[in-house]
Amino acid sequence: MQHKGYESAMPQFHDYFDDGPVRWTQKHLLGLEYLSADEITLILDQAVEFKRLAKAGDTKLELLNGVVVGNLFFEPSTRTRTSFGLAAKRLSADTVDFSPSGSSLSKGESFLDTARNIEAMGVSLMVVRHKTPGAPEFLSQRIDAAVLNAGDGTHEHPTQGLLDLMTMREKFGDLQGRTVALVGDIRHSRVARSNIWGLQKLGAHVIVCGPATLIPPEIEKMGVEVSHNLDAIIPRVDCINLLRIQFERQRGAFFPSINEYAHLFGMNGDRLAKAKKDVVILAPGPINRGVELTPDVADGEHSVILEQVKNGLAVRMAGLYLLHRYQQQQAGISK
Ligand code: CP
C-alpha cells in the first residue's frame, strides 16, 4: 500500500527536527559508542513507528524517493544485507548492491576507490560491512555520502545493537535496571560491543559471560560485570543474548572442544528451567544449533530470535531515514 501522506500520519515527526526535545545531528551511523541515550531512543522510537505502519499495511513509504542507497558488503551476510535492501525499498529508495565476488577488487582496485566509484553513481547513503575495524569510519572521512556501519570486524554492529535493544524494550518497556547477560565469544564479537554501549546508555546492567579466553582483558573498564559461570548468573538475568562463536575470526584454540563449550556455556532446557519465568532469549544469528543454544531453546517460547530479525528491518528503515533527513536539513531542504 502506498502511503503518500506520511507526515500527516505522523505529525509528531517534525518535533524531532524542529522544536522537540531531541534533535538528530549525526551525519553517519558508525557505532552506539558515539550516540547519546536520547539519540538511541530517537532511532528506536522511529523504528517502532515504522513497524506500526507496516503492521497497519503501509509497507511502501515515499520518504526516500530519488535517493540511492549503496549496500557494500565486503563480508558475508544474510540478515543485515537483505534487511537493509528491503528497508531502502520500503522507503522508496533505489539500491546498488556490491559484493567482492566478481568485482574489480580481484584486479587490484582498492576499498576506497571501490566506494568512490559506487558513490559516483549517485549514492548518498552507503551501508558498509567490512572485516577491518574502523573501515566504515575511514570511508566516512573520505566520501560525501552518509555511512552506516553494517558491522566492522570486531568493533561494532550498531544496527544489530539497536534491533536487540528494540526487541528487549518490546518485552520489558524500559531497560532501566534490567540485567542482560551476553554469553559466548565476547572477544571477537562486534555485537557484544554495540550491546554493551547501548544497554548501559539505556540503564541496563550488563554481565559478560564466557570462557576466560573469550573475554577481552580489562573489559571491566567498560562498566560490565564479568562471569565465567553461566549457571551462577542465570537466575539473576532478564535477558540472555547468546553470541556466536566466531570461528572465522579466531586464530588459535580458545577452548578445548565444541562439546566442552556447549556443556559449560550453551543454553539448553535444563539451564532455562533455572531462569526467571519471563526470561528473554536472544541470538543475533547466524546460530550454531547445539553449540550456543539447543534447537528446543532456539525455537522455544522464550526465544525472540525471529522477532529480532523483524525489528532489524524497522531499525534499518529508521537509520536510513534519519540520516537522509539530516542530509536534507544540512542542505537547507525542509519538508
Ligand atoms: N546478525 C547478523 O549480522 O547476521 P548477518 O551476518 O547474516 O547479517
CSV table of N, CA and C in Angstrom, one decimal, residues 192-293:
chain,number,residue,atom,x,y,z
A,192,ALA,N,28.6,-7.8,20.7
A,192,ALA,CA,28.8,-7.6,22.2
A,192,ALA,C,29.1,-6.1,22.5
A,193,ARG,N,30.0,-5.5,21.7
A,193,ARG,CA,30.4,-4.2,21.9
A,193,ARG,C,29.2,-3.2,21.7
A,194,SER,N,28.5,-3.4,20.7
A,194,SER,CA,27.3,-2.5,20.4
A,194,SER,C,26.3,-2.7,21.5
A,195,ASN,N,26.1,-4.0,22.0
A,195,ASN,CA,25.1,-4.2,23.0
A,195,ASN,C,25.6,-3.5,24.3
A,196,ILE,N,26.8,-3.7,24.6
A,196,ILE,CA,27.3,-3.1,25.9
A,196,ILE,C,27.1,-1.6,25.9
A,197,TRP,N,27.5,-0.9,24.8
A,197,TRP,CA,27.3,0.6,24.8
A,197,TRP,C,25.8,0.9,24.9
A,198,GLY,N,25.0,0.2,24.1
A,198,GLY,CA,23.6,0.6,24.0
A,198,GLY,C,22.9,0.3,25.3
A,199,LEU,N,23.1,-0.9,25.8
A,199,LEU,CA,22.4,-1.3,27.1
A,199,LEU,C,22.7,-0.4,28.2
A,200,GLN,N,24.0,-0.1,28.4
A,200,GLN,CA,24.4,0.7,29.5
A,200,GLN,C,23.9,2.1,29.4
A,201,LYS,N,23.8,2.6,28.1
A,201,LYS,CA,23.3,4.0,28.0
A,201,LYS,C,21.8,4.0,28.3
A,202,LEU,N,21.1,2.9,28.1
A,202,LEU,CA,19.7,2.9,28.5
A,202,LEU,C,19.4,2.4,29.9
A,203,GLY,N,20.5,2.2,30.7
A,203,GLY,CA,20.3,2.0,32.1
A,203,GLY,C,20.3,0.5,32.5
A,204,ALA,N,20.7,-0.4,31.6
A,204,ALA,CA,20.7,-1.8,32.0
A,204,ALA,C,22.1,-2.2,32.6
A,205,HIS,N,22.0,-3.3,33.4
A,205,HIS,CA,23.3,-3.8,34.0
A,205,HIS,C,23.7,-5.0,33.0
A,206,VAL,N,24.9,-5.0,32.6
A,206,VAL,CA,25.4,-6.0,31.6
A,206,VAL,C,26.4,-6.9,32.3
A,207,ILE,N,26.2,-8.2,32.1
A,207,ILE,CA,27.1,-9.3,32.5
A,207,ILE,C,27.7,-9.9,31.3
A,208,VAL,N,29.0,-10.0,31.1
A,208,VAL,CA,29.6,-10.7,30.0
A,208,VAL,C,30.0,-12.1,30.6
A,209,CYS,N,29.7,-13.2,29.9
A,209,CYS,CA,29.9,-14.5,30.4
A,209,CYS,C,30.5,-15.4,29.4
A,210,GLY,N,31.6,-16.1,29.7
A,210,GLY,CA,32.2,-17.0,28.7
A,210,GLY,C,33.5,-17.5,29.3
A,211,PRO,N,34.2,-18.4,28.5
A,211,PRO,CA,35.5,-18.8,28.9
A,211,PRO,C,36.4,-17.6,29.0
A,212,ALA,N,37.4,-17.7,30.0
A,212,ALA,CA,38.3,-16.5,30.1
A,212,ALA,C,39.0,-16.2,28.9
A,213,THR,N,39.3,-17.2,28.0
A,213,THR,CA,40.0,-17.0,26.8
A,213,THR,C,39.1,-16.2,25.8
A,214,LEU,N,37.8,-16.1,26.0
A,214,LEU,CA,36.9,-15.4,25.0
A,214,LEU,C,36.4,-14.1,25.6
A,215,ILE,N,37.0,-13.7,26.7
A,215,ILE,CA,36.6,-12.4,27.3
A,215,ILE,C,37.8,-11.5,27.2
A,216,PRO,N,37.7,-10.3,26.6
A,216,PRO,CA,38.9,-9.5,26.4
A,216,PRO,C,39.4,-9.0,27.8
A,217,PRO,N,40.7,-8.9,27.9
A,217,PRO,CA,41.3,-8.4,29.2
A,217,PRO,C,40.8,-6.9,29.4
A,218,GLU,N,40.6,-6.6,30.7
A,218,GLU,CA,40.2,-5.3,31.1
A,218,GLU,C,38.8,-4.8,30.6
A,219,ILE,N,38.0,-5.8,30.2
A,219,ILE,CA,36.6,-5.4,29.7
A,219,ILE,C,35.8,-4.7,30.9
A,220,GLU,N,36.2,-5.0,32.1
A,220,GLU,CA,35.5,-4.4,33.3
A,220,GLU,C,35.5,-2.9,33.2
A,221,LYS,N,36.6,-2.4,32.5
A,221,LYS,CA,36.7,-0.9,32.3
A,221,LYS,C,35.5,-0.3,31.6
A,222,MET,N,34.8,-1.2,30.8
A,222,MET,CA,33.6,-0.7,30.1
A,222,MET,C,32.4,-0.6,31.1
A,223,GLY,N,32.6,-1.1,32.3
A,223,GLY,CA,31.5,-1.0,33.3
A,223,GLY,C,30.6,-2.2,33.4
A,224,VAL,N,31.1,-3.3,32.8
A,224,VAL,CA,30.3,-4.6,32.8
A,224,VAL,C,30.8,-5.5,33.9
A,225,GLU,N,30.0,-6.4,34.4
A,225,GLU,CA,30.3,-7.5,35.3
A,225,GLU,C,30.8,-8.6,34.4
A,226,VAL,N,31.8,-9.3,34.9
A,226,VAL,CA,32.4,-10.5,34.2
A,226,VAL,C,32.1,-11.8,35.0
A,227,SER,N,31.7,-12.8,34.3
A,227,SER,CA,31.4,-14.1,34.9
A,227,SER,C,31.9,-15.2,34.0
A,228,HIS,N,32.4,-16.3,34.6
A,228,HIS,CA,32.8,-17.4,33.8
A,228,HIS,C,31.9,-18.6,34.1
A,229,ASN,N,30.8,-18.3,34.8
A,229,ASN,CA,29.9,-19.4,35.3
A,229,ASN,C,28.5,-19.1,34.9
A,230,LEU,N,28.1,-19.6,33.8
A,230,LEU,CA,26.7,-19.3,33.3
A,230,LEU,C,25.6,-19.8,34.3
A,231,ASP,N,25.8,-21.0,34.9
A,231,ASP,CA,24.8,-21.5,35.8
A,231,ASP,C,24.6,-20.5,37.0
A,232,ALA,N,25.7,-19.9,37.4
A,232,ALA,CA,25.6,-19.0,38.6
A,232,ALA,C,24.8,-17.7,38.3
A,233,ILE,N,24.9,-17.2,37.1
A,233,ILE,CA,24.2,-15.9,36.8
A,233,ILE,C,22.8,-16.1,36.2
A,234,ILE,N,22.5,-17.3,35.7
A,234,ILE,CA,21.2,-17.5,35.0
A,234,ILE,C,20.0,-17.0,35.9
A,235,PRO,N,19.9,-17.3,37.1
A,235,PRO,CA,18.7,-16.9,37.9
A,235,PRO,C,18.5,-15.4,38.0
A,236,ARG,N,19.6,-14.6,37.8
A,236,ARG,CA,19.6,-13.2,38.0
A,236,ARG,C,19.2,-12.4,36.8
A,237,VAL,N,19.2,-13.0,35.6
A,237,VAL,CA,19.1,-12.2,34.4
A,237,VAL,C,17.7,-12.1,33.8
A,238,ASP,N,17.4,-10.9,33.2
A,238,ASP,CA,16.2,-10.8,32.5
A,238,ASP,C,16.3,-11.2,31.0
A,239,CYS,N,17.4,-11.0,30.4
A,239,CYS,CA,17.7,-11.4,29.0
A,239,CYS,C,19.0,-12.1,28.9
A,240,ILE,N,19.1,-13.0,28.0
A,240,ILE,CA,20.3,-13.7,27.7
A,240,ILE,C,20.5,-13.6,26.2
A,241,ASN,N,21.6,-12.9,25.8
A,241,ASN,CA,21.9,-12.8,24.3
A,241,ASN,C,23.1,-13.7,24.1
A,242,LEU,N,22.8,-14.8,23.3
A,242,LEU,CA,23.8,-15.8,23.0
A,242,LEU,C,24.6,-15.5,21.8
A,243,LEU,N,25.8,-15.2,22.0
A,243,LEU,CA,26.7,-14.8,20.9
A,243,LEU,C,27.4,-15.9,20.2
A,244,ARG,N,27.4,-15.9,18.9
A,244,ARG,CA,28.0,-16.9,18.1
A,244,ARG,C,29.5,-17.1,18.3
A,245,ILE,N,30.0,-18.3,18.4
A,245,ILE,CA,31.5,-18.5,18.4
A,245,ILE,C,32.0,-18.1,17.0
A,246,GLN,N,32.8,-17.1,16.9
A,246,GLN,CA,33.2,-16.5,15.6
A,246,GLN,C,34.5,-17.3,15.1
A,247,PHE,N,34.3,-18.5,14.7
A,247,PHE,CA,35.4,-19.3,14.3
A,247,PHE,C,36.3,-18.6,13.2
A,248,GLU,N,35.6,-17.8,12.4
A,248,GLU,CA,36.3,-17.2,11.2
A,248,GLU,C,37.3,-16.1,11.7
A,249,ARG,N,37.1,-15.6,13.0
A,249,ARG,CA,38.0,-14.5,13.5
A,249,ARG,C,39.0,-15.1,14.5
A,250,GLN,N,38.9,-16.4,14.8
A,250,GLN,CA,39.8,-16.9,15.8
A,250,GLN,C,41.1,-17.5,15.1
A,251,ARG,N,42.2,-17.1,15.7
A,251,ARG,CA,43.5,-17.7,15.1
A,251,ARG,C,44.0,-18.8,16.0
A,252,GLY,N,43.5,-19.1,17.1
A,252,GLY,CA,44.0,-20.2,17.9
A,252,GLY,C,42.9,-21.0,18.5
A,253,ALA,N,43.2,-21.9,19.4
A,253,ALA,CA,42.2,-22.7,20.1
A,253,ALA,C,41.8,-22.0,21.4
A,254,PHE,N,40.6,-21.5,21.5
A,254,PHE,CA,40.1,-20.7,22.6
A,254,PHE,C,39.4,-21.6,23.7
A,255,PHE,N,39.1,-22.8,23.3
A,255,PHE,CA,38.5,-23.8,24.3
A,255,PHE,C,38.8,-25.2,23.7
A,256,PRO,N,38.8,-26.2,24.6
A,256,PRO,CA,39.3,-27.5,24.2
A,256,PRO,C,38.5,-28.1,23.1
A,257,SER,N,37.2,-28.0,23.2
A,257,SER,CA,36.3,-28.7,22.2
A,257,SER,C,34.9,-28.0,22.1
A,258,ILE,N,34.2,-28.2,21.0
A,258,ILE,CA,32.9,-27.6,20.9
A,258,ILE,C,32.0,-28.2,22.0
A,259,ASN,N,32.1,-29.5,22.2
A,259,ASN,CA,31.3,-30.2,23.2
A,259,ASN,C,31.5,-29.6,24.6
A,260,GLU,N,32.7,-29.3,24.9
A,260,GLU,CA,33.0,-28.8,26.2
A,260,GLU,C,32.4,-27.4,26.3
A,261,TYR,N,32.6,-26.6,25.3
A,261,TYR,CA,32.0,-25.2,25.3
A,261,TYR,C,30.5,-25.3,25.5
A,262,ALA,N,29.8,-26.2,24.7
A,262,ALA,CA,28.3,-26.3,24.8
A,262,ALA,C,27.9,-26.8,26.2
A,263,HIS,N,28.7,-27.6,26.8
A,263,HIS,CA,28.4,-28.2,28.1
A,263,HIS,C,28.5,-27.0,29.2
A,264,LEU,N,29.5,-26.2,29.0
A,264,LEU,CA,29.6,-25.1,30.1
A,264,LEU,C,28.9,-23.8,29.8
A,265,PHE,N,28.8,-23.5,28.5
A,265,PHE,CA,28.2,-22.2,28.1
A,265,PHE,C,27.0,-22.2,27.1
A,266,GLY,N,26.6,-23.4,26.7
A,266,GLY,CA,25.5,-23.5,25.8
A,266,GLY,C,24.2,-23.4,26.6
A,267,MET,N,23.2,-22.8,26.0
A,267,MET,CA,21.8,-22.6,26.6
A,267,MET,C,21.0,-23.9,26.2
A,268,ASN,N,20.5,-24.5,27.2
A,268,ASN,CA,19.7,-25.7,27.0
A,268,ASN,C,18.4,-25.7,27.9
A,269,GLY,N,17.6,-26.7,27.8
A,269,GLY,CA,16.4,-26.8,28.5
A,269,GLY,C,16.6,-26.8,30.0
A,270,ASP,N,17.6,-27.5,30.5
A,270,ASP,CA,17.9,-27.6,31.9
A,270,ASP,C,18.3,-26.2,32.5
A,271,ARG,N,19.1,-25.5,31.7
A,271,ARG,CA,19.5,-24.2,32.2
A,271,ARG,C,18.3,-23.2,32.2
A,272,LEU,N,17.5,-23.3,31.1
A,272,LEU,CA,16.4,-22.4,31.0
A,272,LEU,C,15.4,-22.6,32.2
A,273,ALA,N,15.3,-23.8,32.7
A,273,ALA,CA,14.5,-24.1,33.8
A,273,ALA,C,14.9,-23.4,35.1
A,274,LYS,N,16.2,-22.9,35.1
A,274,LYS,CA,16.7,-22.2,36.3
A,274,LYS,C,16.5,-20.7,36.2
A,275,ALA,N,16.1,-20.3,35.0
A,275,ALA,CA,16.0,-18.8,34.7
A,275,ALA,C,14.6,-18.3,35.2
A,276,LYS,N,14.5,-16.9,35.2
A,276,LYS,CA,13.3,-16.3,35.5
A,276,LYS,C,12.2,-16.7,34.6
A,277,LYS,N,10.9,-16.7,35.0
A,277,LYS,CA,9.8,-17.2,34.2
A,277,LYS,C,9.7,-16.5,32.9
A,278,ASP,N,10.0,-15.1,32.9
A,278,ASP,CA,9.8,-14.3,31.7
A,278,ASP,C,11.1,-14.0,31.0
A,279,VAL,N,12.2,-14.8,31.3
A,279,VAL,CA,13.5,-14.6,30.7
A,279,VAL,C,13.3,-14.5,29.1
A,280,VAL,N,14.1,-13.6,28.5
A,280,VAL,CA,14.1,-13.5,27.1
A,280,VAL,C,15.4,-14.0,26.5
A,281,ILE,N,15.3,-14.9,25.5
A,281,ILE,CA,16.5,-15.4,24.9
A,281,ILE,C,16.6,-14.8,23.5
A,282,LEU,N,17.8,-14.2,23.3
A,282,LEU,CA,18.1,-13.5,22.0
A,282,LEU,C,19.4,-14.2,21.4
A,283,ALA,N,19.5,-14.1,20.1
A,283,ALA,CA,20.7,-14.5,19.4
A,283,ALA,C,20.8,-13.7,18.1
A,284,PRO,N,21.9,-13.1,17.9
A,284,PRO,CA,22.0,-12.3,16.7
A,284,PRO,C,21.9,-13.0,15.4
A,285,GLY,N,22.3,-14.3,15.4
A,285,GLY,CA,22.3,-15.0,14.2
A,285,GLY,C,23.5,-14.7,13.3
A,286,PRO,N,24.1,-15.6,12.5
A,286,PRO,CA,23.6,-17.0,12.4
A,286,PRO,C,23.9,-17.7,13.7
A,287,ILE,N,23.0,-18.7,14.0
A,287,ILE,CA,23.3,-19.5,15.2
A,287,ILE,C,23.9,-20.9,14.8
A,288,ASN,N,24.7,-21.4,15.7
A,288,ASN,CA,25.2,-22.8,15.6
A,288,ASN,C,24.4,-23.6,16.5
A,289,ARG,N,23.3,-24.2,16.0
A,289,ARG,CA,22.4,-25.0,16.8
A,289,ARG,C,23.2,-26.2,17.5
A,290,GLY,N,23.0,-26.3,18.8
A,290,GLY,CA,23.7,-27.3,19.6
A,290,GLY,C,25.0,-26.8,20.2
A,291,VAL,N,25.4,-25.6,19.8
A,291,VAL,CA,26.6,-25.0,20.4
A,291,VAL,C,26.2,-23.9,21.3
A,292,GLU,N,25.8,-22.7,20.8
A,292,GLU,CA,25.4,-21.6,21.7
A,292,GLU,C,24.1,-21.9,22.4
A,293,LEU,N,23.2,-22.6,21.6
A,293,LEU,CA,21.9,-23.0,22.2
A,293,LEU,C,21.4,-24.2,21.5
